[in-house]
Amino acid sequence: MTASGTQNLAADLRGSGLRVTAARVAILETVRAGDHLDVEAIAGGARDRVGHLSLQAVYEALHAMTAAGLVRRIEPAGSPARFEGRVGDNHHHLACRRCGAIQDVDCVVGHAPCMRPITDAGFLIDEADVTFWGLCPDCRSPSG
Ligand SMILES: [Zn+2]
Ligand SMILES: [Zn+2]
C-alpha cells in the first residue's frame, strides 16, 4: 500500500464522519483488497498490517463502516456475514451452496433497483439485493 493509498483510506473514513485510527485504516484496506471476506479473515488481514487487534474491535469498526456506507455487509443464508468494499452500485451475488464461494454479479437488468416486485405495497423501492444460489465451477466439476 502506498502512502497516497493510505491517505485515501483515511480521507474516506474522515469523510464518512468516522474517527481515523491505524486499526480502522487497516480494516478498510483489508476489506477493499479482499473478496467478500468474513470477520475472521478481515481480522487476520488487519493484524498483518497493524499487529494486535481484538475481534471485538474489528466487529465494531465494521459495524461503524457499514452504517457509514463505506463497506457493504452481505449475509448469505447459513454462512457468516461477509464484507466488501464495493458499495452503492446495487450489484448482486452468486453463492456456492457447497464451498461458500461468493462472486459479484452486476445489476440484473439496468439500474437500481433493477427489478420490481409484483406489488410494491406502497414502498418507495431503491434497492434489490439478490443472492443466486448454486454450485461454483470447482464444485460442479466431477473431479471436485
Ligand atoms: Zn463451490
Ligand atoms: Zn459483492
mmCIF file with all atom_site columns, C-alpha atoms and ligand atoms in Angstrom:
data_model
loop_
_atom_site.group_PDB
_atom_site.id
_atom_site.type_symbol
_atom_site.label_atom_id
_atom_site.label_alt_id
_atom_site.label_comp_id
_atom_site.label_asym_id
_atom_site.label_entity_id
_atom_site.label_seq_id
_atom_site.pdbx_PDB_ins_code
_atom_site.Cartn_x
_atom_site.Cartn_y
_atom_site.Cartn_z
_atom_site.occupancy
_atom_site.B_iso_or_equiv
_atom_site.pdbx_formal_charge
_atom_site.auth_seq_id
_atom_site.auth_comp_id
_atom_site.auth_asym_id
_atom_site.auth_atom_id
_atom_site.pdbx_PDB_model_num
ATOM   1   C  CA . MET A 1 1   ? 0.000   0.000   0.000   1.00 0.00 ? 1   MET A CA 1
ATOM   2   C  CA . THR A 1 2   ? 1.380   3.372   -0.992  1.00 0.00 ? 2   THR A CA 1
ATOM   3   C  CA . ALA A 1 3   ? 1.310   6.437   1.239   1.00 0.00 ? 3   ALA A CA 1
ATOM   4   C  CA . SER A 1 4   ? -1.296  8.047   -1.002  1.00 0.00 ? 4   SER A CA 1
ATOM   5   C  CA . GLY A 1 5   ? -3.436  4.925   -0.786  1.00 0.00 ? 5   GLY A CA 1
ATOM   6   C  CA . THR A 1 6   ? -3.345  5.115   2.984   1.00 0.00 ? 6   THR A CA 1
ATOM   7   C  CA . GLN A 1 7   ? -4.266  8.779   2.763   1.00 0.00 ? 7   GLN A CA 1
ATOM   8   C  CA . ASN A 1 8   ? -7.272  7.911   0.601   1.00 0.00 ? 8   ASN A CA 1
ATOM   9   C  CA . LEU A 1 9   ? -8.433  5.396   3.175   1.00 0.00 ? 9   LEU A CA 1
ATOM   10  C  CA . ALA A 1 10  ? -8.062  7.934   5.953   1.00 0.00 ? 10  ALA A CA 1
ATOM   11  C  CA . ALA A 1 11  ? -9.860  10.569  3.893   1.00 0.00 ? 11  ALA A CA 1
ATOM   12  C  CA . ASP A 1 12  ? -12.734 8.197   3.205   1.00 0.00 ? 12  ASP A CA 1
ATOM   13  C  CA . LEU A 1 13  ? -13.062 7.420   6.910   1.00 0.00 ? 13  LEU A CA 1
ATOM   14  C  CA . ARG A 1 14  ? -12.958 11.084  7.809   1.00 0.00 ? 14  ARG A CA 1
ATOM   15  C  CA . GLY A 1 15  ? -15.385 11.989  5.029   1.00 0.00 ? 15  GLY A CA 1
ATOM   16  C  CA . SER A 1 16  ? -17.870 9.498   6.458   1.00 0.00 ? 16  SER A CA 1
ATOM   17  C  CA . GLY A 1 17  ? -17.636 11.075  9.877   1.00 0.00 ? 17  GLY A CA 1
ATOM   18  C  CA . LEU A 1 18  ? -15.544 8.276   11.383  1.00 0.00 ? 18  LEU A CA 1
ATOM   19  C  CA . ARG A 1 19  ? -12.541 8.710   13.606  1.00 0.00 ? 19  ARG A CA 1
ATOM   20  C  CA . VAL A 1 20  ? -9.351  7.740   11.801  1.00 0.00 ? 20  VAL A CA 1
ATOM   21  C  CA . THR A 1 21  ? -7.228  5.159   13.596  1.00 0.00 ? 21  THR A CA 1
ATOM   22  C  CA . ALA A 1 22  ? -4.476  2.906   12.305  1.00 0.00 ? 22  ALA A CA 1
ATOM   23  C  CA . ALA A 1 23  ? -6.714  -0.084  13.039  1.00 0.00 ? 23  ALA A CA 1
ATOM   24  C  CA . ARG A 1 24  ? -9.641  1.295   11.050  1.00 0.00 ? 24  ARG A CA 1
ATOM   25  C  CA . VAL A 1 25  ? -7.394  2.169   8.107   1.00 0.00 ? 25  VAL A CA 1
ATOM   26  C  CA . ALA A 1 26  ? -6.021  -1.383  8.173   1.00 0.00 ? 26  ALA A CA 1
ATOM   27  C  CA . ILE A 1 27  ? -9.514  -2.898  8.366   1.00 0.00 ? 27  ILE A CA 1
ATOM   28  C  CA . LEU A 1 28  ? -10.855 -0.807  5.492   1.00 0.00 ? 28  LEU A CA 1
ATOM   29  C  CA . GLU A 1 29  ? -7.757  -1.595  3.441   1.00 0.00 ? 29  GLU A CA 1
ATOM   30  C  CA . THR A 1 30  ? -8.224  -5.305  4.083   1.00 0.00 ? 30  THR A CA 1
ATOM   31  C  CA . VAL A 1 31  ? -11.899 -5.232  3.108   1.00 0.00 ? 31  VAL A CA 1
ATOM   32  C  CA . ARG A 1 32  ? -11.180 -3.335  -0.116  1.00 0.00 ? 32  ARG A CA 1
ATOM   33  C  CA . ALA A 1 33  ? -8.290  -5.572  -1.083  1.00 0.00 ? 33  ALA A CA 1
ATOM   34  C  CA . GLY A 1 34  ? -10.267 -8.707  -0.281  1.00 0.00 ? 34  GLY A CA 1
ATOM   35  C  CA . ASP A 1 35  ? -13.131 -10.506 -1.907  1.00 0.00 ? 35  ASP A CA 1
ATOM   36  C  CA . HIS A 1 36  ? -16.194 -10.815 0.332   1.00 0.00 ? 36  HIS A CA 1
ATOM   37  C  CA . LEU A 1 37  ? -14.157 -11.666 3.427   1.00 0.00 ? 37  LEU A CA 1
ATOM   38  C  CA . ASP A 1 38  ? -15.686 -12.764 6.700   1.00 0.00 ? 38  ASP A CA 1
ATOM   39  C  CA . VAL A 1 39  ? -14.801 -11.127 10.003  1.00 0.00 ? 39  VAL A CA 1
ATOM   40  C  CA . GLU A 1 40  ? -12.094 -13.663 10.873  1.00 0.00 ? 40  GLU A CA 1
ATOM   41  C  CA . ALA A 1 41  ? -10.328 -13.121 7.565   1.00 0.00 ? 41  ALA A CA 1
ATOM   42  C  CA . ILE A 1 42  ? -10.581 -9.351  7.905   1.00 0.00 ? 42  ILE A CA 1
ATOM   43  C  CA . ALA A 1 43  ? -9.138  -9.509  11.427  1.00 0.00 ? 43  ALA A CA 1
ATOM   44  C  CA . GLY A 1 44  ? -6.256  -11.616 10.124  1.00 0.00 ? 44  GLY A CA 1
ATOM   45  C  CA . GLY A 1 45  ? -5.513  -9.218  7.282   1.00 0.00 ? 45  GLY A CA 1
ATOM   46  C  CA . ALA A 1 46  ? -5.721  -6.180  9.523   1.00 0.00 ? 46  ALA A CA 1
ATOM   47  C  CA . ARG A 1 47  ? -3.415  -7.796  12.113  1.00 0.00 ? 47  ARG A CA 1
ATOM   48  C  CA . ASP A 1 48  ? -0.839  -8.372  9.380   1.00 0.00 ? 48  ASP A CA 1
ATOM   49  C  CA . ARG A 1 49  ? -0.850  -4.616  8.880   1.00 0.00 ? 49  ARG A CA 1
ATOM   50  C  CA . VAL A 1 50  ? -1.046  -3.204  12.414  1.00 0.00 ? 50  VAL A CA 1
ATOM   51  C  CA . GLY A 1 51  ? -0.327  -6.006  14.820  1.00 0.00 ? 51  GLY A CA 1
ATOM   52  C  CA . HIS A 1 52  ? -2.662  -6.956  17.649  1.00 0.00 ? 52  HIS A CA 1
ATOM   53  C  CA . LEU A 1 53  ? -6.343  -6.248  17.148  1.00 0.00 ? 53  LEU A CA 1
ATOM   54  C  CA . SER A 1 54  ? -9.216  -7.829  19.036  1.00 0.00 ? 54  SER A CA 1
ATOM   55  C  CA . LEU A 1 55  ? -12.037 -9.489  17.139  1.00 0.00 ? 55  LEU A CA 1
ATOM   56  C  CA . GLN A 1 56  ? -14.419 -7.234  19.057  1.00 0.00 ? 56  GLN A CA 1
ATOM   57  C  CA . ALA A 1 57  ? -12.618 -4.126  17.756  1.00 0.00 ? 57  ALA A CA 1
ATOM   58  C  CA . VAL A 1 58  ? -12.901 -5.475  14.219  1.00 0.00 ? 58  VAL A CA 1
ATOM   59  C  CA . TYR A 1 59  ? -16.628 -6.121  14.663  1.00 0.00 ? 59  TYR A CA 1
ATOM   60  C  CA . GLU A 1 60  ? -17.178 -2.608  15.983  1.00 0.00 ? 60  GLU A CA 1
ATOM   61  C  CA . ALA A 1 61  ? -15.184 -0.981  13.197  1.00 0.00 ? 61  ALA A CA 1
ATOM   62  C  CA . LEU A 1 62  ? -17.023 -2.991  10.540  1.00 0.00 ? 62  LEU A CA 1
ATOM   63  C  CA . HIS A 1 63  ? -20.342 -2.061  12.083  1.00 0.00 ? 63  HIS A CA 1
ATOM   64  C  CA . ALA A 1 64  ? -19.475 1.642   12.008  1.00 0.00 ? 64  ALA A CA 1
ATOM   65  C  CA . MET A 1 65  ? -18.163 1.450   8.432   1.00 0.00 ? 65  MET A CA 1
ATOM   66  C  CA . THR A 1 66  ? -21.256 -0.425  7.276   1.00 0.00 ? 66  THR A CA 1
ATOM   67  C  CA . ALA A 1 67  ? -23.519 2.166   8.877   1.00 0.00 ? 67  ALA A CA 1
ATOM   68  C  CA . ALA A 1 68  ? -21.477 4.917   7.203   1.00 0.00 ? 68  ALA A CA 1
ATOM   69  C  CA . GLY A 1 69  ? -21.776 3.240   3.811   1.00 0.00 ? 69  GLY A CA 1
ATOM   70  C  CA . LEU A 1 70  ? -18.035 2.623   3.412   1.00 0.00 ? 70  LEU A CA 1
ATOM   71  C  CA . VAL A 1 71  ? -18.378 -1.144  3.326   1.00 0.00 ? 71  VAL A CA 1
ATOM   72  C  CA . ARG A 1 72  ? -21.258 -3.412  2.480   1.00 0.00 ? 72  ARG A CA 1
ATOM   73  C  CA . ARG A 1 73  ? -22.303 -6.356  4.579   1.00 0.00 ? 73  ARG A CA 1
ATOM   74  C  CA . ILE A 1 74  ? -23.835 -9.349  2.873   1.00 0.00 ? 74  ILE A CA 1
ATOM   75  C  CA . GLU A 1 75  ? -25.311 -12.270 4.718   1.00 0.00 ? 75  GLU A CA 1
ATOM   76  C  CA . PRO A 1 76  ? -25.837 -15.336 2.575   1.00 0.00 ? 76  PRO A CA 1
ATOM   77  C  CA . ALA A 1 77  ? -28.245 -17.634 4.396   1.00 0.00 ? 77  ALA A CA 1
ATOM   78  C  CA . GLY A 1 78  ? -26.416 -20.183 6.523   1.00 0.00 ? 78  GLY A CA 1
ATOM   79  C  CA . SER A 1 79  ? -22.969 -18.630 6.220   1.00 0.00 ? 79  SER A CA 1
ATOM   80  C  CA . PRO A 1 80  ? -21.196 -15.961 8.254   1.00 0.00 ? 80  PRO A CA 1
ATOM   81  C  CA . ALA A 1 81  ? -21.554 -12.325 7.233   1.00 0.00 ? 81  ALA A CA 1
ATOM   82  C  CA . ARG A 1 82  ? -19.127 -11.155 4.564   1.00 0.00 ? 82  ARG A CA 1
ATOM   83  C  CA . PHE A 1 83  ? -17.895 -7.647  3.925   1.00 0.00 ? 83  PHE A CA 1
ATOM   84  C  CA . GLU A 1 84  ? -16.874 -5.917  0.733   1.00 0.00 ? 84  GLU A CA 1
ATOM   85  C  CA . GLY A 1 85  ? -15.654 -2.506  -0.346  1.00 0.00 ? 85  GLY A CA 1
ATOM   86  C  CA . ARG A 1 86  ? -17.804 -2.344  -3.453  1.00 0.00 ? 86  ARG A CA 1
ATOM   87  C  CA . VAL A 1 87  ? -20.725 -0.193  -2.338  1.00 0.00 ? 87  VAL A CA 1
ATOM   88  C  CA . GLY A 1 88  ? -23.531 1.814   -3.859  1.00 0.00 ? 88  GLY A CA 1
ATOM   89  C  CA . ASP A 1 89  ? -23.871 0.050   -7.205  1.00 0.00 ? 89  ASP A CA 1
ATOM   90  C  CA . ASN A 1 90  ? -26.658 -2.395  -6.340  1.00 0.00 ? 90  ASN A CA 1
ATOM   91  C  CA . HIS A 1 91  ? -24.705 -5.412  -7.519  1.00 0.00 ? 91  HIS A CA 1
ATOM   92  C  CA . HIS A 1 92  ? -25.771 -8.921  -6.595  1.00 0.00 ? 92  HIS A CA 1
ATOM   93  C  CA . HIS A 1 93  ? -24.046 -12.161 -5.673  1.00 0.00 ? 93  HIS A CA 1
ATOM   94  C  CA . LEU A 1 94  ? -23.600 -15.699 -6.845  1.00 0.00 ? 94  LEU A CA 1
ATOM   95  C  CA . ALA A 1 95  ? -23.174 -18.067 -3.922  1.00 0.00 ? 95  ALA A CA 1
ATOM   96  C  CA . CYS A 1 96  ? -21.982 -21.665 -3.963  1.00 0.00 ? 96  CYS A CA 1
ATOM   97  C  CA . ARG A 1 97  ? -24.003 -23.995 -1.747  1.00 0.00 ? 97  ARG A CA 1
ATOM   98  C  CA . ARG A 1 98  ? -21.120 -26.406 -1.307  1.00 0.00 ? 98  ARG A CA 1
ATOM   99  C  CA . CYS A 1 99  ? -17.976 -24.361 -0.619  1.00 0.00 ? 99  CYS A CA 1
ATOM   100 C  CA . GLY A 1 100 ? -19.443 -20.943 0.191   1.00 0.00 ? 100 GLY A CA 1
ATOM   101 C  CA . ALA A 1 101 ? -17.641 -19.132 -2.638  1.00 0.00 ? 101 ALA A CA 1
ATOM   102 C  CA . ILE A 1 102 ? -19.164 -15.733 -3.360  1.00 0.00 ? 102 ILE A CA 1
ATOM   103 C  CA . GLN A 1 103 ? -18.860 -13.828 -6.591  1.00 0.00 ? 103 GLN A CA 1
ATOM   104 C  CA . ASP A 1 104 ? -20.161 -10.456 -7.736  1.00 0.00 ? 104 ASP A CA 1
ATOM   105 C  CA . VAL A 1 105 ? -22.713 -10.226 -10.483 1.00 0.00 ? 105 VAL A CA 1
ATOM   106 C  CA . ASP A 1 106 ? -23.803 -6.884  -11.859 1.00 0.00 ? 106 ASP A CA 1
ATOM   107 C  CA . CYS A 1 107 ? -27.303 -5.488  -11.737 1.00 0.00 ? 107 CYS A CA 1
ATOM   108 C  CA . VAL A 1 108 ? -29.737 -7.963  -13.215 1.00 0.00 ? 108 VAL A CA 1
ATOM   109 C  CA . VAL A 1 109 ? -31.094 -5.511  -15.759 1.00 0.00 ? 109 VAL A CA 1
ATOM   110 C  CA . GLY A 1 110 ? -30.452 -1.796  -15.934 1.00 0.00 ? 110 GLY A CA 1
ATOM   111 C  CA . HIS A 1 111 ? -30.132 0.468   -12.928 1.00 0.00 ? 111 HIS A CA 1
ATOM   112 C  CA . ALA A 1 112 ? -31.036 0.009   -9.288  1.00 0.00 ? 112 ALA A CA 1
ATOM   113 C  CA . PRO A 1 113 ? -33.313 -1.450  -8.123  1.00 0.00 ? 113 PRO A CA 1
ATOM   114 C  CA . CYS A 1 114 ? -33.084 -3.322  -11.462 1.00 0.00 ? 114 CYS A CA 1
ATOM   115 C  CA . MET A 1 115 ? -36.148 -5.441  -10.792 1.00 0.00 ? 115 MET A CA 1
ATOM   116 C  CA . ARG A 1 116 ? -39.583 -4.848  -9.434  1.00 0.00 ? 116 ARG A CA 1
ATOM   117 C  CA . PRO A 1 117 ? -41.699 -6.996  -7.189  1.00 0.00 ? 117 PRO A CA 1
ATOM   118 C  CA . ILE A 1 118 ? -45.174 -7.888  -8.407  1.00 0.00 ? 118 ILE A CA 1
ATOM   119 C  CA . THR A 1 119 ? -46.500 -5.395  -5.898  1.00 0.00 ? 119 THR A CA 1
ATOM   120 C  CA . ASP A 1 120 ? -44.540 -2.696  -4.053  1.00 0.00 ? 120 ASP A CA 1
ATOM   121 C  CA . ALA A 1 121 ? -47.163 -2.413  -1.284  1.00 0.00 ? 121 ALA A CA 1
ATOM   122 C  CA . GLY A 1 122 ? -46.675 1.342   -1.333  1.00 0.00 ? 122 GLY A CA 1
ATOM   123 C  CA . PHE A 1 123 ? -42.932 1.193   -0.641  1.00 0.00 ? 123 PHE A CA 1
ATOM   124 C  CA . LEU A 1 124 ? -40.557 3.524   -2.460  1.00 0.00 ? 124 LEU A CA 1
ATOM   125 C  CA . ILE A 1 125 ? -38.004 0.925   -3.551  1.00 0.00 ? 125 ILE A CA 1
ATOM   126 C  CA . ASP A 1 126 ? -34.377 1.920   -4.090  1.00 0.00 ? 126 ASP A CA 1
ATOM   127 C  CA . GLU A 1 127 ? -32.508 -1.368  -3.977  1.00 0.00 ? 127 GLU A CA 1
ATOM   128 C  CA . ALA A 1 128 ? -32.820 -5.048  -4.781  1.00 0.00 ? 128 ALA A CA 1
ATOM   129 C  CA . ASP A 1 129 ? -30.454 -7.442  -3.055  1.00 0.00 ? 129 ASP A CA 1
ATOM   130 C  CA . VAL A 1 130 ? -30.347 -10.816 -4.743  1.00 0.00 ? 130 VAL A CA 1
ATOM   131 C  CA . THR A 1 131 ? -28.361 -13.955 -3.997  1.00 0.00 ? 131 THR A CA 1
ATOM   132 C  CA . PHE A 1 132 ? -28.293 -16.544 -6.754  1.00 0.00 ? 132 PHE A CA 1
ATOM   133 C  CA . TRP A 1 133 ? -27.569 -19.949 -5.232  1.00 0.00 ? 133 TRP A CA 1
ATOM   134 C  CA . GLY A 1 134 ? -25.933 -22.863 -6.983  1.00 0.00 ? 134 GLY A CA 1
ATOM   135 C  CA . LEU A 1 135 ? -22.612 -24.649 -7.415  1.00 0.00 ? 135 LEU A CA 1
ATOM   136 C  CA . CYS A 1 136 ? -19.419 -22.846 -8.383  1.00 0.00 ? 136 CYS A CA 1
ATOM   137 C  CA . PRO A 1 137 ? -17.305 -24.197 -11.290 1.00 0.00 ? 137 PRO A CA 1
ATOM   138 C  CA . ASP A 1 138 ? -14.970 -26.063 -8.905  1.00 0.00 ? 138 ASP A CA 1
ATOM   139 C  CA . CYS A 1 139 ? -17.844 -27.765 -7.121  1.00 0.00 ? 139 CYS A CA 1
ATOM   140 C  CA . ARG A 1 140 ? -19.602 -28.594 -10.394 1.00 0.00 ? 140 ARG A CA 1
ATOM   141 C  CA . SER A 1 141 ? -16.678 -30.479 -11.874 1.00 0.00 ? 141 SER A CA 1
ATOM   142 C  CA . PRO A 1 142 ? -16.927 -34.259 -11.369 1.00 0.00 ? 142 PRO A CA 1
ATOM   143 C  CA . SER A 1 143 ? -13.362 -34.454 -10.039 1.00 0.00 ? 143 SER A CA 1
ATOM   144 C  CA . GLY A 1 144 ? -14.067 -31.827 -7.364  1.00 0.00 ? 144 GLY A CA 1
HETATM 145 ZN ZN . ZN  B 2 .   ? -18.119 -24.211 -4.620  1.00 0.00 ? 1   ZN  B ZN 1
HETATM 146 ZN ZN . ZN  B 2 .   ? -20.031 -8.116  -3.940  1.00 0.00 ? 2   ZN  B ZN 1
#
